[in-house]
Coordinates of C-alpha atoms and ligand atoms in Angstrom, one line a residue:
M1 CA 0.0 0.0 0.0
K2 CA 1.3 3.5 -0.9
I3 CA -0.2 6.7 0.4
H4 CA 1.0 10.0 -1.2
L5 CA 0.3 13.4 0.3
N6 CA 0.6 16.1 -2.3
H7 CA 0.9 19.8 -1.1
L8 CA -1.6 19.0 1.6
S9 CA -2.9 21.9 3.7
M10 CA -5.7 22.3 6.2
T11 CA -7.2 25.5 7.5
Y12 CA -10.1 25.2 9.9
P13 CA -13.1 27.5 9.5
T14 CA -11.7 29.5 12.5
G15 CA -8.8 30.6 10.2
K16 CA -6.3 28.3 12.1
Q17 CA -3.9 26.8 9.6
A18 CA -3.2 23.4 11.1
L19 CA -1.2 22.0 8.2
K20 CA 0.9 23.8 5.6
D21 CA 2.0 22.2 2.3
I22 CA 2.7 18.6 3.5
N23 CA 4.4 16.4 0.9
L24 CA 4.9 12.8 2.0
T25 CA 4.9 9.2 0.8
L26 CA 4.0 6.4 3.2
E27 CA 4.6 2.8 2.0
S28 CA 4.0 -0.6 3.6
P29 CA 5.5 -2.4 5.4
S30 CA 6.6 0.1 7.9
L31 CA 6.1 1.5 11.3
I32 CA 6.2 5.3 11.1
G33 CA 6.3 7.5 14.2
L34 CA 4.6 10.9 13.9
V35 CA 5.8 13.2 16.6
G36 CA 5.4 16.8 17.5
P37 CA 4.5 19.0 20.4
N38 CA 0.8 19.6 21.4
G39 CA -1.0 21.4 18.7
A40 CA 1.6 20.6 16.0
G41 CA -1.1 19.2 13.6
K42 CA -0.7 15.4 14.2
S43 CA -4.4 14.6 14.8
T44 CA -5.4 16.8 11.8
L45 CA -3.1 14.9 9.6
M46 CA -4.5 11.6 10.8
K47 CA -8.1 12.8 10.3
L48 CA -7.3 13.8 6.7
L49 CA -5.7 10.4 6.1
V50 CA -8.9 8.6 7.2
A51 CA -11.1 11.0 5.2
G52 CA -12.6 12.2 8.4
L53 CA -11.8 15.8 7.2
L54 CA -11.5 17.2 3.8
P55 CA -8.2 19.1 3.1
T56 CA -8.5 22.8 2.1
G57 CA -5.5 22.4 -0.2
G58 CA -3.7 19.7 -2.0
D59 CA -4.7 16.0 -2.2
I60 CA -4.1 12.5 -0.9
A61 CA -3.6 9.5 -3.3
I62 CA -4.0 5.8 -2.1
D63 CA -2.1 3.5 -4.5
D64 CA -2.2 6.2 -7.1
K65 CA -6.0 6.8 -6.8
P66 CA -7.3 10.1 -5.3
L67 CA -8.7 9.4 -1.8
T68 CA -12.0 11.2 -2.8
K69 CA -12.5 8.4 -5.4
C70 CA -11.6 5.4 -3.2
E71 CA -12.9 6.4 0.3
K72 CA -15.0 3.2 0.6
E73 CA -12.1 0.9 -0.4
L74 CA -9.8 2.7 2.0
K75 CA -12.2 2.3 4.9
K76 CA -12.2 -1.5 4.3
K77 CA -8.4 -1.6 4.6
L78 CA -8.2 0.8 7.5
G79 CA -8.0 0.4 11.3
Y80 CA -8.1 3.6 13.2
L81 CA -7.8 4.5 16.9
P82 CA -8.7 8.2 17.3
Q83 CA -7.3 10.2 20.2
D84 CA -10.7 10.7 21.8
F85 CA -12.2 7.3 21.3
G86 CA -15.5 6.8 23.1
L87 CA -16.4 3.3 24.3
Y88 CA -19.9 2.1 25.2
D89 CA -19.6 1.6 29.0
E90 CA -22.5 -0.7 29.4
L91 CA -21.4 -3.2 26.7
T92 CA -19.0 -6.0 27.3
I93 CA -15.8 -6.1 25.3
W94 CA -17.2 -8.8 23.1
E95 CA -20.5 -7.0 22.5
F96 CA -18.6 -3.8 21.7
L97 CA -16.3 -5.5 19.2
D98 CA -19.3 -7.3 17.7
Y99 CA -20.9 -3.9 17.2
M100 CA -17.8 -2.4 15.7
A101 CA -17.4 -5.4 13.3
A102 CA -21.0 -4.9 12.2
L103 CA -20.2 -1.2 11.5
K104 CA -17.2 -2.3 9.4
G105 CA -19.4 -4.6 7.4
I106 CA -17.5 -7.8 8.6
R107 CA -19.5 -11.0 8.0
N108 CA -18.9 -14.0 10.1
S109 CA -17.4 -11.8 12.8
R110 CA -16.8 -14.4 15.5
P111 CA -13.3 -15.6 14.5
V112 CA -12.3 -12.0 13.6
I113 CA -13.3 -10.8 17.1
E114 CA -11.5 -13.8 18.7
E115 CA -8.4 -12.9 16.9
A116 CA -8.4 -9.2 17.9
I117 CA -9.1 -10.2 21.5
L118 CA -6.2 -12.6 21.4
A119 CA -3.8 -10.1 19.8
T120 CA -4.5 -7.5 22.6
G121 CA -4.4 -10.0 25.5
L122 CA -8.0 -9.4 26.5
E123 CA -9.2 -13.1 26.6
E124 CA -9.9 -13.1 30.3
K125 CA -11.8 -9.9 30.1
K126 CA -13.9 -10.4 27.1
K127 CA -17.2 -10.8 29.1
A128 CA -16.4 -7.8 31.3
R129 CA -18.4 -4.6 30.9
I130 CA -16.3 -1.8 29.6
K131 CA -17.1 0.5 32.6
T132 CA -15.2 -2.0 34.8
L133 CA -11.9 -1.8 32.9
S134 CA -8.7 0.0 33.8
G135 CA -7.3 2.8 31.5
G136 CA -4.8 0.4 29.9
Q137 CA -7.5 -2.2 29.3
R138 CA -9.8 0.3 27.7
Q139 CA -7.0 1.5 25.4
R140 CA -6.5 -2.2 24.4
V141 CA -10.1 -2.4 23.5
G142 CA -9.6 0.6 21.3
I143 CA -6.7 -1.1 19.6
A144 CA -8.6 -4.4 19.3
Q145 CA -11.4 -2.6 17.3
A146 CA -8.8 -1.0 15.0
L147 CA -7.5 -4.5 14.3
L148 CA -10.8 -6.0 13.3
G149 CA -10.8 -7.4 9.8
E150 CA -7.0 -7.5 9.3
P151 CA -6.6 -3.9 8.0
E152 CA -3.5 -3.2 5.8
F153 CA -3.2 0.3 7.1
L154 CA -3.4 1.1 10.9
I155 CA -3.5 4.6 12.4
F156 CA -3.1 5.0 16.1
D157 CA -3.4 8.5 17.5
E158 CA -1.6 8.8 20.9
P159 CA -2.3 5.1 21.8
T160 CA -0.2 5.1 24.9
V161 CA -1.6 8.2 26.7
G162 CA -2.5 7.4 30.3
L163 CA -0.8 4.0 30.3
D164 CA 1.7 2.8 32.9
P165 CA 5.3 2.0 31.9
E166 CA 4.7 -1.7 31.8
E167 CA 1.6 -1.3 29.5
R168 CA 3.6 1.1 27.2
I169 CA 6.4 -1.5 26.8
R170 CA 3.8 -4.2 26.0
F171 CA 2.2 -1.9 23.3
R172 CA 5.6 -1.0 21.8
N173 CA 6.3 -4.7 21.2
F174 CA 2.9 -5.2 19.9
F175 CA 3.2 -2.4 17.4
S176 CA 6.5 -3.6 16.0
Q177 CA 5.0 -7.1 15.5
T178 CA 1.9 -5.7 13.8
A179 CA 3.9 -3.6 11.5
Q180 CA 5.8 -6.5 10.0
D181 CA 3.4 -6.8 7.0
K182 CA 1.4 -3.5 7.3
L183 CA 1.6 0.2 7.2
V184 CA 1.3 1.5 10.8
L185 CA 1.3 5.2 11.6
L186 CA 1.7 6.0 15.3
S187 CA 1.3 9.5 16.6
T188 CA 2.8 10.4 20.0
H189 CA 4.6 13.1 21.9
I190 CA 6.4 10.5 24.0
I191 CA 9.6 9.8 22.2
E192 CA 10.4 6.7 24.2
D193 CA 7.4 5.0 22.6
I194 CA 8.9 5.1 19.2
Q195 CA 12.6 5.1 19.9
S196 CA 13.2 1.4 19.5
V197 CA 10.3 0.4 17.2
C198 CA 9.9 2.9 14.3
D199 CA 11.8 2.5 11.1
R200 CA 10.8 6.0 10.1
L201 CA 10.1 9.2 11.9
I202 CA 8.2 12.3 10.9
V203 CA 8.5 15.3 13.1
I204 CA 6.0 18.1 12.7
D205 CA 5.5 21.4 14.4
H206 CA 3.3 24.4 13.6
G207 CA 1.8 22.4 10.7
E208 CA 5.1 21.8 8.9
I209 CA 7.4 18.8 8.5
L210 CA 10.7 19.4 10.2
F211 CA 12.2 16.0 9.7
I212 CA 11.5 12.8 7.8
G213 CA 14.0 9.9 8.1
K214 CA 15.4 7.2 10.3
P215 CA 15.6 7.9 14.0
E216 CA 19.4 7.4 13.8
E217 CA 19.6 10.2 11.2
L218 CA 17.9 12.6 13.6
I219 CA 20.4 11.6 16.3
L220 CA 23.3 12.3 13.9
Q221 CA 22.0 15.8 13.3
A222 CA 22.2 16.6 17.0
R223 CA 25.8 15.3 17.5
G224 CA 27.9 18.0 19.1
H225 CA 24.8 19.9 20.2
V226 CA 24.0 18.0 23.4
G227 CA 26.0 18.5 26.6
V228 CA 26.0 18.1 30.4
L229 CA 27.3 20.5 33.1
L230 CA 27.4 20.5 36.8
E231 CA 25.5 23.2 38.7
H232 CA 27.0 23.5 42.2
N233 CA 24.7 24.0 45.2
G234 CA 22.8 27.3 44.8
D235 CA 25.0 28.4 41.9
K236 CA 22.6 28.5 39.0
K237 CA 24.8 29.8 36.2
E238 CA 23.4 31.6 33.3
S239 CA 24.4 29.4 30.3
D240 CA 23.6 29.2 26.6
L241 CA 22.7 25.5 27.2
R242 CA 18.9 25.0 26.9
I243 CA 18.4 22.6 29.8
I244 CA 16.2 19.6 29.1
S245 CA 16.8 17.6 32.3
R246 CA 18.3 17.9 35.8
V247 CA 19.6 15.0 38.0
N248 CA 20.8 15.3 41.6
T249 CA 24.2 13.8 42.1
A250 CA 26.7 13.9 45.0
E251 CA 28.7 16.6 43.2
G252 CA 25.7 18.8 42.5
V253 CA 22.9 19.0 40.0
L254 CA 23.9 17.5 36.6
C255 CA 22.1 19.4 33.8
R256 CA 21.7 18.1 30.4
G257 CA 20.8 20.4 27.5
V258 CA 21.1 21.4 23.9
A259 CA 22.7 24.4 22.2
D260 CA 23.9 25.4 18.7
E261 CA 27.3 25.9 20.2
L262 CA 28.0 24.2 23.5
P263 CA 29.3 26.5 26.3
K264 CA 32.9 25.7 27.3
E265 CA 31.8 24.5 30.8
A266 CA 29.6 21.8 29.2
R267 CA 30.9 18.3 28.3
S268 CA 29.6 17.0 25.0
V269 CA 27.6 13.7 25.2
E270 CA 26.1 11.3 22.7
P271 CA 22.5 12.4 21.9
T272 CA 19.5 10.2 22.6
L273 CA 16.6 10.4 20.2
E274 CA 14.7 12.6 22.7
D275 CA 17.7 15.0 22.9
A276 CA 17.8 15.1 19.1
Y277 CA 14.1 15.8 18.9
L278 CA 14.2 18.6 21.4
Y279 CA 17.2 20.1 19.6
L280 CA 15.2 20.1 16.4
I281 CA 12.2 21.6 18.0
T282 CA 14.2 24.4 19.7
Q283 CA 15.9 25.1 16.4
E284 CA 12.5 25.6 14.8
G285 CA 11.4 27.8 17.7
K286 CA 14.1 30.3 16.8
T287 CA 12.8 30.8 13.3
Q288 CA 9.1 31.3 14.4
Ligands
ATP1 N1 -11.8 21.7 14.8 C1 -10.9 22.6 14.9 N2 -11.1 23.9 14.7 C2 -10.2 24.9 14.8 N3 -8.9 24.6 15.1 C3 -8.6 23.4 15.4 C4 -9.5 22.3 15.3 N4 -8.9 21.1 15.5 C5 -7.6 21.4 15.8 N5 -7.4 22.8 15.7 C6 -6.1 23.5 15.9 O1 -5.2 23.1 14.9 C7 -3.9 22.9 15.4 C8 -3.4 21.5 15.2 O2 -4.3 20.7 16.1 P1 -4.1 19.1 16.2 O3 -5.1 18.6 17.1 O4 -4.0 18.5 14.8 O5 -2.6 19.0 16.9 P2 -1.9 17.7 17.6 O6 -0.5 17.7 17.1 O7 -2.7 16.5 17.3 O8 -2.0 18.1 19.1 P3 -2.2 17.2 20.4 O9 -0.9 16.4 20.6 O10 -2.3 18.3 21.5 O11 -3.4 16.4 20.2 C9 -4.0 23.4 16.9 O12 -3.6 24.7 16.9 C10 -5.5 23.2 17.2 O13 -5.9 24.1 18.2

């Protein structure tokens, strides 16, 4: 499956331009991480991809056909977990998935539902009412409904929000397994979630793409721009380093930060993906 976004723009009726001239090709199989700060335009991009919104400029092509001409076909191949996904509290997991399968037009839904329940580890809970589930279990139900009918293209908008670290690890592994033969697009602002699993990364901010490439390529861009320095007790030095974390140590507070040019008191360190992402975002902030 190949999805091509051609000069895509979206301006809401309020006048807010949420996406500006996006050009992008997504191809299966791959697991693509879409990252950006709050309000960057991630959800808008996902809604356009599922034809939940119509772009105000440009177009989207699915396997070289305009999305406007193959919306039905796309919906059959699509699994989508929106950010604000409502569940029917009074239904059991099974009943809810049965209902979603009917909406998707899936015939003989029993084996399909069983498979989605198995994939999300919900076997023991399948007869439980949704209102009795934990946040992580509810999120799993959302993912299970996206998986119904073996979709080729999966979109998960902030799937790990509100989950505990253990659940997040479980989901990460799950996404990388799922993406082996599909196109999976995962939006998040938690870099850790995509660090080890995505083969491609798209960073957006203020409706524009700042980076497309492999996570290692983003890390390379930040080499020489990430440093640490010790802040002795009570001595908060003014520095050009934009601090991104502080850790208490026996010698004082160890600050980690990014800068175009590292101050001489800072020691250069190997960037993590999160450092590299924050460096990119701060660079962009300067040109705004
Ligand atoms: N229906 C709407 N009408 C007007 N403006 C909107 C609408 N939906 C989103 N926006 C604005 O468009 C911009 C992009 O929003 P979007 O929800 O796509 O960002 P996001 O990256 O998904 O953010 P978050 O991580 O906070 O969900 C924001 O400034 C937002 O306020």
